[in-house]
Amino acid sequence: MSLATAENQSSLAGYYRWHAQIYDATRWAFLFGRNTLVRRAATQMAMPRRILEIGCGTGKNLVDLAERFPKAQIIGLDLSKDMLDVAKKKVRAYGSRVGLLQRPYDAPVAVGEKFDLIVMSYSLSMINPGFDEVIRLCRQDLSERGMVAVVDFHQSRWTWFRRWMGVNHVRMEGQILEKLRQHFEPLVCEVRHGYGDLWRYLVYVGK
Ligand SMILES: C[S@@+](CC[C@H](N)C(=O)[O-])C[C@H]1O[C@@H](n2cnc3c(N)ncnc32)[C@H](O)[C@@H]1O
């Protein structure tokens, strides 16, 4: 692992030590597109058997996935113990069907059977450097018919806002969409506006 990557991971773990406590109470106001991501993925794949969420945070999408796909085995991976501590309480009701893994996504997760669906929701924009390596790694974790479902910040034309988001570990320079297109053929590809034109976010389902 490069020094820059290790630095990014340790600084994110530190950031979420405190933010994990206020995450669910605050993020609904700006992490748009999460409420419909699982439904959008379901229109492209009716019954994924194994699902991985990279950077699952406090587990909002894990619950949505478990409800939408009641027969699927689901793994939520995150480097932050504090975020996973919150997620653990939410997914308890689903028993062994939903598992949590504390580690950075720097090597494949699948041993044996691969995943049919990999979800990344507002995680790629925080993995800098290394978001492109994560997108590449997904290929190794995906089954032949596998798909990715992504929602994330895309870009903002306002320098002050990009700087402010940078303070919060988010890079929004249009870098993600380009890489997704290189590795996954788009089935759903949308760029939407957040608060007028303050920023844009992307919704992408690809195979
Ligand atoms: C903005 S939160 C998104 C959480 C959740 N997916 C959601 O939509 O609410 C980003 C999450 O990605 C995790 N993360 C960032 N870099 C990671 C990496 N390299 N490997 C695993 N998790 C990572 C962070 O710890 C954090 O919980």
PDB file of C-alpha atoms and ligand atoms in Angstrom:
ATOM      1  CA  MET A   1       0.000   0.000   0.000  1.00  0.00           C
ATOM      2  CA  SER A   2       1.422   3.430  -0.907  1.00  0.00           C
ATOM      3  CA  LEU A   3       2.123   5.942   1.845  1.00  0.00           C
ATOM      4  CA  ALA A   4      -0.431   8.381   0.337  1.00  0.00           C
ATOM      5  CA  THR A   5      -3.140   5.709   0.436  1.00  0.00           C
ATOM      6  CA  ALA A   6      -2.368   4.725   4.027  1.00  0.00           C
ATOM      7  CA  GLU A   7      -2.506   8.419   4.959  1.00  0.00           C
ATOM      8  CA  ASN A   8      -5.899   8.839   3.270  1.00  0.00           C
ATOM      9  CA  GLN A   9      -7.296   5.796   5.079  1.00  0.00           C
ATOM     10  CA  SER A  10      -6.059   6.797   8.493  1.00  0.00           C
ATOM     11  CA  SER A  11      -7.281  10.364   8.042  1.00  0.00           C
ATOM     12  CA  LEU A  12     -10.755   9.093   6.998  1.00  0.00           C
ATOM     13  CA  ALA A  13     -10.932   6.762  10.002  1.00  0.00           C
ATOM     14  CA  GLY A  14     -10.115   9.780  12.203  1.00  0.00           C
ATOM     15  CA  TYR A  15     -12.700  11.962  10.450  1.00  0.00           C
ATOM     16  CA  TYR A  16     -15.472   9.400  11.034  1.00  0.00           C
ATOM     17  CA  ARG A  17     -14.549   8.829  14.687  1.00  0.00           C
ATOM     18  CA  TRP A  18     -16.687  11.846  15.490  1.00  0.00           C
ATOM     19  CA  HIS A  19     -18.848  12.130  12.356  1.00  0.00           C
ATOM     20  CA  ALA A  20     -20.228   8.604  12.850  1.00  0.00           C
ATOM     21  CA  GLN A  21     -22.229   9.964  15.783  1.00  0.00           C
ATOM     22  CA  ILE A  22     -24.003  12.637  13.695  1.00  0.00           C
ATOM     23  CA  TYR A  23     -23.888  10.943  10.280  1.00  0.00           C
ATOM     24  CA  ASP A  24     -27.480   9.713   9.998  1.00  0.00           C
ATOM     25  CA  ALA A  25     -28.901  12.905  11.467  1.00  0.00           C
ATOM     26  CA  THR A  26     -27.109  15.132   8.934  1.00  0.00           C
ATOM     27  CA  ARG A  27     -26.317  13.343   5.666  1.00  0.00           C
ATOM     28  CA  TRP A  28     -29.907  12.978   4.412  1.00  0.00           C
ATOM     29  CA  ALA A  29     -29.713  16.699   3.620  1.00  0.00           C
ATOM     30  CA  PHE A  30     -27.038  16.361   0.947  1.00  0.00           C
ATOM     31  CA  LEU A  31     -26.220  12.749   0.025  1.00  0.00           C
ATOM     32  CA  PHE A  32     -28.931  12.722  -2.634  1.00  0.00           C
ATOM     33  CA  GLY A  33     -29.861   9.702  -4.739  1.00  0.00           C
ATOM     34  CA  ARG A  34     -29.305   7.099  -2.019  1.00  0.00           C
ATOM     35  CA  ASN A  35     -33.023   6.541  -1.449  1.00  0.00           C
ATOM     36  CA  THR A  36     -33.564   5.326  -5.001  1.00  0.00           C
ATOM     37  CA  LEU A  37     -30.230   3.628  -5.769  1.00  0.00           C
ATOM     38  CA  VAL A  38     -31.250   0.117  -4.737  1.00  0.00           C
ATOM     39  CA  ARG A  39     -34.507   0.381  -6.666  1.00  0.00           C
ATOM     40  CA  ARG A  40     -32.594   1.553  -9.754  1.00  0.00           C
ATOM     41  CA  ALA A  41     -30.235  -1.425  -9.432  1.00  0.00           C
ATOM     42  CA  ALA A  42     -33.214  -3.778  -9.023  1.00  0.00           C
ATOM     43  CA  THR A  43     -34.627  -2.666 -12.385  1.00  0.00           C
ATOM     44  CA  GLN A  44     -31.459  -4.057 -14.003  1.00  0.00           C
ATOM     45  CA  MET A  45     -30.997  -7.213 -11.925  1.00  0.00           C
ATOM     46  CA  ALA A  46     -33.962  -8.985 -10.373  1.00  0.00           C
ATOM     47  CA  MET A  47     -32.260 -11.405  -7.980  1.00  0.00           C
ATOM     48  CA  PRO A  48     -28.610 -10.884  -7.114  1.00  0.00           C
ATOM     49  CA  ARG A  49     -27.410 -13.744  -4.900  1.00  0.00           C
ATOM     50  CA  ARG A  50     -24.367 -12.053  -3.380  1.00  0.00           C
ATOM     51  CA  ILE A  51     -24.009  -8.322  -2.824  1.00  0.00           C
ATOM     52  CA  LEU A  52     -21.070  -6.226  -1.590  1.00  0.00           C
ATOM     53  CA  GLU A  53     -21.240  -2.601  -0.517  1.00  0.00           C
ATOM     54  CA  ILE A  54     -17.844  -0.874  -0.474  1.00  0.00           C
ATOM     55  CA  GLY A  55     -17.775   1.905   2.124  1.00  0.00           C
ATOM     56  CA  CYS A  56     -21.115   0.919   3.660  1.00  0.00           C
ATOM     57  CA  GLY A  57     -20.789   3.467   6.476  1.00  0.00           C
ATOM     58  CA  THR A  58     -23.682   3.376   8.947  1.00  0.00           C
ATOM     59  CA  GLY A  59     -25.574   0.767   6.926  1.00  0.00           C
ATOM     60  CA  LYS A  60     -28.451   2.666   5.322  1.00  0.00           C
ATOM     61  CA  ASN A  61     -28.014   0.914   1.971  1.00  0.00           C
ATOM     62  CA  LEU A  62     -27.459  -2.466   3.625  1.00  0.00           C
ATOM     63  CA  VAL A  63     -30.953  -2.257   5.113  1.00  0.00           C
ATOM     64  CA  ASP A  64     -32.431  -1.161   1.759  1.00  0.00           C
ATOM     65  CA  LEU A  65     -30.622  -4.049   0.024  1.00  0.00           C
ATOM     66  CA  ALA A  66     -31.725  -6.622   2.610  1.00  0.00           C
ATOM     67  CA  GLU A  67     -35.356  -5.494   2.235  1.00  0.00           C
ATOM     68  CA  ARG A  68     -35.317  -5.362  -1.554  1.00  0.00           C
ATOM     69  CA  PHE A  69     -33.437  -8.666  -2.021  1.00  0.00           C
ATOM     70  CA  PRO A  70     -34.642 -10.970   0.784  1.00  0.00           C
ATOM     71  CA  LYS A  71     -32.735 -13.990  -0.511  1.00  0.00           C
ATOM     72  CA  ALA A  72     -29.373 -12.306  -1.043  1.00  0.00           C
ATOM     73  CA  GLN A  73     -26.245 -12.667   1.078  1.00  0.00           C
ATOM     74  CA  ILE A  74     -24.916  -9.176   1.719  1.00  0.00           C
ATOM     75  CA  ILE A  75     -21.533  -7.912   2.937  1.00  0.00           C
ATOM     76  CA  GLY A  76     -20.901  -4.341   4.031  1.00  0.00           C
ATOM     77  CA  LEU A  77     -17.224  -3.348   4.013  1.00  0.00           C
ATOM     78  CA  ASP A  78     -15.834  -0.208   5.600  1.00  0.00           C
ATOM     79  CA  LEU A  79     -12.514   0.914   7.025  1.00  0.00           C
ATOM     80  CA  SER A  80     -14.126   2.844   9.887  1.00  0.00           C
ATOM     81  CA  LYS A  81     -14.909   0.890  13.036  1.00  0.00           C
ATOM     82  CA  ASP A  82     -17.017   3.795  14.292  1.00  0.00           C
ATOM     83  CA  MET A  83     -19.265   3.773  11.217  1.00  0.00           C
ATOM     84  CA  LEU A  84     -19.603  -0.012  11.399  1.00  0.00           C
ATOM     85  CA  ASP A  85     -20.562   0.168  15.070  1.00  0.00           C
ATOM     86  CA  VAL A  86     -23.632   2.173  14.019  1.00  0.00           C
ATOM     87  CA  ALA A  87     -24.332  -0.175  11.082  1.00  0.00           C
ATOM     88  CA  LYS A  88     -24.140  -3.238  13.337  1.00  0.00           C
ATOM     89  CA  LYS A  89     -27.271  -2.187  15.238  1.00  0.00           C
ATOM     90  CA  LYS A  90     -29.242  -1.585  12.021  1.00  0.00           C
ATOM     91  CA  VAL A  91     -28.464  -4.912  10.381  1.00  0.00           C
ATOM     92  CA  ARG A  92     -28.823  -7.110  13.471  1.00  0.00           C
ATOM     93  CA  ALA A  93     -32.405  -7.968  12.490  1.00  0.00           C
ATOM     94  CA  TYR A  94     -31.178  -9.705   9.315  1.00  0.00           C
ATOM     95  CA  GLY A  95     -28.907 -12.173  11.161  1.00  0.00           C
ATOM     96  CA  SER A  96     -26.133 -13.893   9.230  1.00  0.00           C
ATOM     97  CA  ARG A  97     -27.600 -12.771   5.887  1.00  0.00           C
ATOM     98  CA  VAL A  98     -25.861  -9.398   6.321  1.00  0.00           C
ATOM     99  CA  GLY A  99     -22.200  -9.424   7.369  1.00  0.00           C
ATOM    100  CA  LEU A 100     -19.841  -6.540   8.153  1.00  0.00           C
ATOM    101  CA  LEU A 101     -16.166  -6.396   7.313  1.00  0.00           C
ATOM    102  CA  GLN A 102     -13.798  -3.808   8.745  1.00  0.00           C
ATOM    103  CA  ARG A 103     -10.981  -3.177   6.284  1.00  0.00           C
ATOM    104  CA  PRO A 104     -10.064  -0.898   3.386  1.00  0.00           C
ATOM    105  CA  TYR A 105     -10.993  -2.093  -0.076  1.00  0.00           C
ATOM    106  CA  ASP A 106      -7.487  -2.683  -1.362  1.00  0.00           C
ATOM    107  CA  ALA A 107      -7.788  -6.351  -2.343  1.00  0.00           C
ATOM    108  CA  PRO A 108     -10.674  -8.529  -3.565  1.00  0.00           C
ATOM    109  CA  VAL A 109     -13.195  -9.749  -0.974  1.00  0.00           C
ATOM    110  CA  ALA A 110     -14.649 -12.793  -2.748  1.00  0.00           C
ATOM    111  CA  VAL A 111     -13.152 -16.140  -1.897  1.00  0.00           C
ATOM    112  CA  GLY A 112     -14.954 -18.662  -4.063  1.00  0.00           C
ATOM    113  CA  GLU A 113     -18.315 -17.343  -5.229  1.00  0.00           C
ATOM    114  CA  LYS A 114     -18.135 -13.802  -6.561  1.00  0.00           C
ATOM    115  CA  PHE A 115     -20.624 -10.947  -6.172  1.00  0.00           C
ATOM    116  CA  ASP A 116     -23.509 -10.238  -8.540  1.00  0.00           C
ATOM    117  CA  LEU A 117     -23.844  -6.652  -7.394  1.00  0.00           C
ATOM    118  CA  ILE A 118     -21.359  -4.165  -5.909  1.00  0.00           C
ATOM    119  CA  VAL A 119     -22.774  -0.951  -4.458  1.00  0.00           C
ATOM    120  CA  MET A 120     -20.708   2.193  -3.886  1.00  0.00           C
ATOM    121  CA  SER A 121     -22.603   5.068  -2.388  1.00  0.00           C
ATOM    122  CA  TYR A 122     -20.627   8.258  -1.740  1.00  0.00           C
ATOM    123  CA  SER A 123     -17.468   6.272  -1.047  1.00  0.00           C
ATOM    124  CA  LEU A 124     -15.460   6.673  -4.280  1.00  0.00           C
ATOM    125  CA  SER A 125     -15.280  10.474  -3.991  1.00  0.00           C
ATOM    126  CA  MET A 126     -13.497  10.014  -0.643  1.00  0.00           C
ATOM    127  CA  ILE A 127     -10.878   7.526  -1.835  1.00  0.00           C
ATOM    128  CA  ASN A 128      -8.102   9.784  -3.053  1.00  0.00           C
ATOM    129  CA  PRO A 129      -5.737   8.567  -4.173  1.00  0.00           C
ATOM    130  CA  GLY A 130      -7.001   5.174  -5.230  1.00  0.00           C
ATOM    131  CA  PHE A 131     -10.638   5.500  -6.409  1.00  0.00           C
ATOM    132  CA  ASP A 132      -9.613   4.262  -9.867  1.00  0.00           C
ATOM    133  CA  GLU A 133      -7.879   1.215  -8.357  1.00  0.00           C
ATOM    134  CA  VAL A 134     -11.106   0.464  -6.424  1.00  0.00           C
ATOM    135  CA  ILE A 135     -13.147   0.585  -9.650  1.00  0.00           C
ATOM    136  CA  ARG A 136     -10.635  -1.743 -11.280  1.00  0.00           C
ATOM    137  CA  LEU A 137     -10.670  -4.154  -8.312  1.00  0.00           C
ATOM    138  CA  CYS A 138     -14.459  -4.482  -8.537  1.00  0.00           C
ATOM    139  CA  ARG A 139     -14.018  -6.435 -11.758  1.00  0.00           C
ATOM    140  CA  GLN A 140     -12.149  -9.141  -9.820  1.00  0.00           C
ATOM    141  CA  ASP A 141     -14.914  -9.362  -7.234  1.00  0.00           C
ATOM    142  CA  LEU A 142     -17.783  -9.466  -9.734  1.00  0.00           C
ATOM    143  CA  SER A 143     -19.304 -12.570 -11.266  1.00  0.00           C
ATOM    144  CA  GLU A 144     -19.679 -12.897 -15.015  1.00  0.00           C
ATOM    145  CA  ARG A 145     -23.134 -11.247 -14.954  1.00  0.00           C
ATOM    146  CA  GLY A 146     -22.079  -8.833 -12.187  1.00  0.00           C
ATOM    147  CA  MET A 147     -23.017  -5.145 -12.025  1.00  0.00           C
ATOM    148  CA  VAL A 148     -22.018  -2.023 -10.100  1.00  0.00           C
ATOM    149  CA  ALA A 149     -24.490   0.511  -8.722  1.00  0.00           C
ATOM    150  CA  VAL A 150     -22.955   3.869  -7.823  1.00  0.00           C
ATOM    151  CA  VAL A 151     -24.207   7.163  -6.464  1.00  0.00           C
ATOM    152  CA  ASP A 152     -21.699   9.903  -5.697  1.00  0.00           C
ATOM    153  CA  PHE A 153     -20.716  13.518  -6.029  1.00  0.00           C
ATOM    154  CA  HIS A 154     -19.823  14.403  -9.609  1.00  0.00           C
ATOM    155  CA  GLN A 155     -18.579  17.972  -9.754  1.00  0.00           C
ATOM    156  CA  SER A 156     -19.191  21.590  -8.841  1.00  0.00           C
ATOM    157  CA  ARG A 157     -18.367  24.669 -10.876  1.00  0.00           C
ATOM    158  CA  TRP A 158     -17.799  26.667  -7.698  1.00  0.00           C
ATOM    159  CA  THR A 159     -14.169  26.677  -6.558  1.00  0.00           C
ATOM    160  CA  TRP A 160     -15.031  27.661  -2.977  1.00  0.00           C
ATOM    161  CA  PHE A 161     -17.457  24.762  -2.709  1.00  0.00           C
ATOM    162  CA  ARG A 162     -14.977  22.218  -4.114  1.00  0.00           C
ATOM    163  CA  ARG A 163     -12.431  23.526  -1.592  1.00  0.00           C
ATOM    164  CA  TRP A 164     -14.907  23.176   1.263  1.00  0.00           C
ATOM    165  CA  MET A 165     -15.756  19.631   0.208  1.00  0.00           C
ATOM    166  CA  GLY A 166     -12.023  18.930   0.017  1.00  0.00           C
ATOM    167  CA  VAL A 167     -11.760  19.882   3.701  1.00  0.00           C
ATOM    168  CA  ASN A 168     -14.358  17.124   4.225  1.00  0.00           C
ATOM    169  CA  HIS A 169     -12.255  14.627   2.230  1.00  0.00           C
ATOM    170  CA  VAL A 170     -14.462  14.779  -0.886  1.00  0.00           C
ATOM    171  CA  ARG A 171     -13.001  15.271  -4.368  1.00  0.00           C
ATOM    172  CA  MET A 172     -15.598  16.383  -6.937  1.00  0.00           C
ATOM    173  CA  GLU A 173     -13.847  17.032 -10.218  1.00  0.00           C
ATOM    174  CA  GLY A 174     -15.807  14.732 -12.518  1.00  0.00           C
ATOM    175  CA  GLN A 175     -13.143  12.055 -12.054  1.00  0.00           C
ATOM    176  CA  ILE A 176     -15.458   9.147 -11.168  1.00  0.00           C
ATOM    177  CA  LEU A 177     -17.834   9.066 -14.135  1.00  0.00           C
ATOM    178  CA  GLU A 178     -14.999   8.900 -16.632  1.00  0.00           C
ATOM    179  CA  LYS A 179     -13.427   5.856 -14.899  1.00  0.00           C
ATOM    180  CA  LEU A 180     -16.776   4.085 -14.470  1.00  0.00           C
ATOM    181  CA  ARG A 181     -17.431   4.413 -18.186  1.00  0.00           C
ATOM    182  CA  GLN A 182     -14.024   2.917 -18.961  1.00  0.00           C
ATOM    183  CA  HIS A 183     -14.714  -0.219 -16.931  1.00  0.00           C
ATOM    184  CA  PHE A 184     -18.502  -0.713 -16.986  1.00  0.00           C
ATOM    185  CA  GLU A 185     -20.972  -0.392 -19.827  1.00  0.00           C
ATOM    186  CA  PRO A 186     -23.703   2.011 -18.645  1.00  0.00           C
ATOM    187  CA  LEU A 187     -27.254   0.740 -18.082  1.00  0.00           C
ATOM    188  CA  VAL A 188     -28.243   3.791 -16.046  1.00  0.00           C
ATOM    189  CA  CYS A 189     -26.142   6.955 -16.279  1.00  0.00           C
ATOM    190  CA  GLU A 190     -27.541  10.191 -14.885  1.00  0.00           C
ATOM    191  CA  VAL A 191     -26.041  13.458 -13.690  1.00  0.00           C
ATOM    192  CA  ARG A 192     -28.334  15.440 -11.412  1.00  0.00           C
ATOM    193  CA  HIS A 193     -28.275  18.779  -9.659  1.00  0.00           C
ATOM    194  CA  GLY A 194     -27.982  19.348  -5.921  1.00  0.00           C
ATOM    195  CA  TYR A 195     -29.394  22.615  -4.536  1.00  0.00           C
ATOM    196  CA  GLY A 196     -29.805  24.415  -7.867  1.00  0.00           C
ATOM    197  CA  ASP A 197     -26.383  24.171  -9.462  1.00  0.00           C
ATOM    198  CA  LEU A 198     -24.263  24.122  -6.312  1.00  0.00           C
ATOM    199  CA  TRP A 199     -23.062  20.644  -7.234  1.00  0.00           C
ATOM    200  CA  ARG A 200     -23.921  17.706  -9.449  1.00  0.00           C
ATOM    201  CA  TYR A 201     -24.138  14.081  -8.454  1.00  0.00           C
ATOM    202  CA  LEU A 202     -24.136  10.926 -10.507  1.00  0.00           C
ATOM    203  CA  VAL A 203     -26.209   7.770 -10.530  1.00  0.00           C
ATOM    204  CA  TYR A 204     -24.623   4.919 -12.455  1.00  0.00           C
ATOM    205  CA  VAL A 205     -25.539   1.293 -12.920  1.00  0.00           C
ATOM    206  CA  GLY A 206     -23.149  -0.597 -15.165  1.00  0.00           C
ATOM    207  CA  LYS A 207     -22.179  -4.091 -16.198  1.00  0.00           C
TER     208      LYS A 207
HETATM  209  C1  LIG B   1     -19.738   9.291   2.806  1.00  0.00           C
HETATM  210  S1  LIG B   1     -19.609   7.718   3.605  1.00  0.00           S
HETATM  211  C2  LIG B   1     -20.850   6.794   2.755  1.00  0.00           C
HETATM  212  C3  LIG B   1     -21.474   5.742   3.618  1.00  0.00           C
HETATM  213  C4  LIG B   1     -22.649   4.986   2.986  1.00  0.00           C
HETATM  214  N1  LIG B   1     -22.251   4.276   1.801  1.00  0.00           N
HETATM  215  C5  LIG B   1     -23.772   5.926   2.685  1.00  0.00           C
HETATM  216  O1  LIG B   1     -24.182   6.040   1.517  1.00  0.00           O
HETATM  217  O2  LIG B   1     -24.286   6.560   3.616  1.00  0.00           O
HETATM  218  C6  LIG B   1     -18.110   7.044   2.927  1.00  0.00           C
HETATM  219  C7  LIG B   1     -17.687   5.761   3.626  1.00  0.00           C
HETATM  220  O3  LIG B   1     -16.634   5.148   2.878  1.00  0.00           O
HETATM  221  C8  LIG B   1     -15.685   4.603   3.782  1.00  0.00           C
HETATM  222  N2  LIG B   1     -14.408   4.456   3.084  1.00  0.00           N
HETATM  223  C9  LIG B   1     -13.649   5.440   2.573  1.00  0.00           C
HETATM  224  N3  LIG B   1     -12.556   4.925   1.981  1.00  0.00           N
HETATM  225  C10 LIG B   1     -12.646   3.572   2.094  1.00  0.00           C
HETATM  226  C11 LIG B   1     -11.826   2.490   1.664  1.00  0.00           C
HETATM  227  N4  LIG B   1     -10.707   2.696   0.991  1.00  0.00           N
HETATM  228  N5  LIG B   1     -12.214   1.235   1.961  1.00  0.00           N
HETATM  229  C12 LIG B   1     -13.363   1.029   2.646  1.00  0.00           C
HETATM  230  N6  LIG B   1     -14.181   2.009   3.085  1.00  0.00           N
HETATM  231  C13 LIG B   1     -13.823   3.276   2.809  1.00  0.00           C
HETATM  232  C14 LIG B   1     -15.655   5.611   4.924  1.00  0.00           C
HETATM  233  O4  LIG B   1     -15.130   5.065   6.108  1.00  0.00           O
HETATM  234  C15 LIG B   1     -17.132   5.979   5.040  1.00  0.00           C
HETATM  235  O5  LIG B   1     -17.817   5.176   5.946  1.00  0.00           O
END
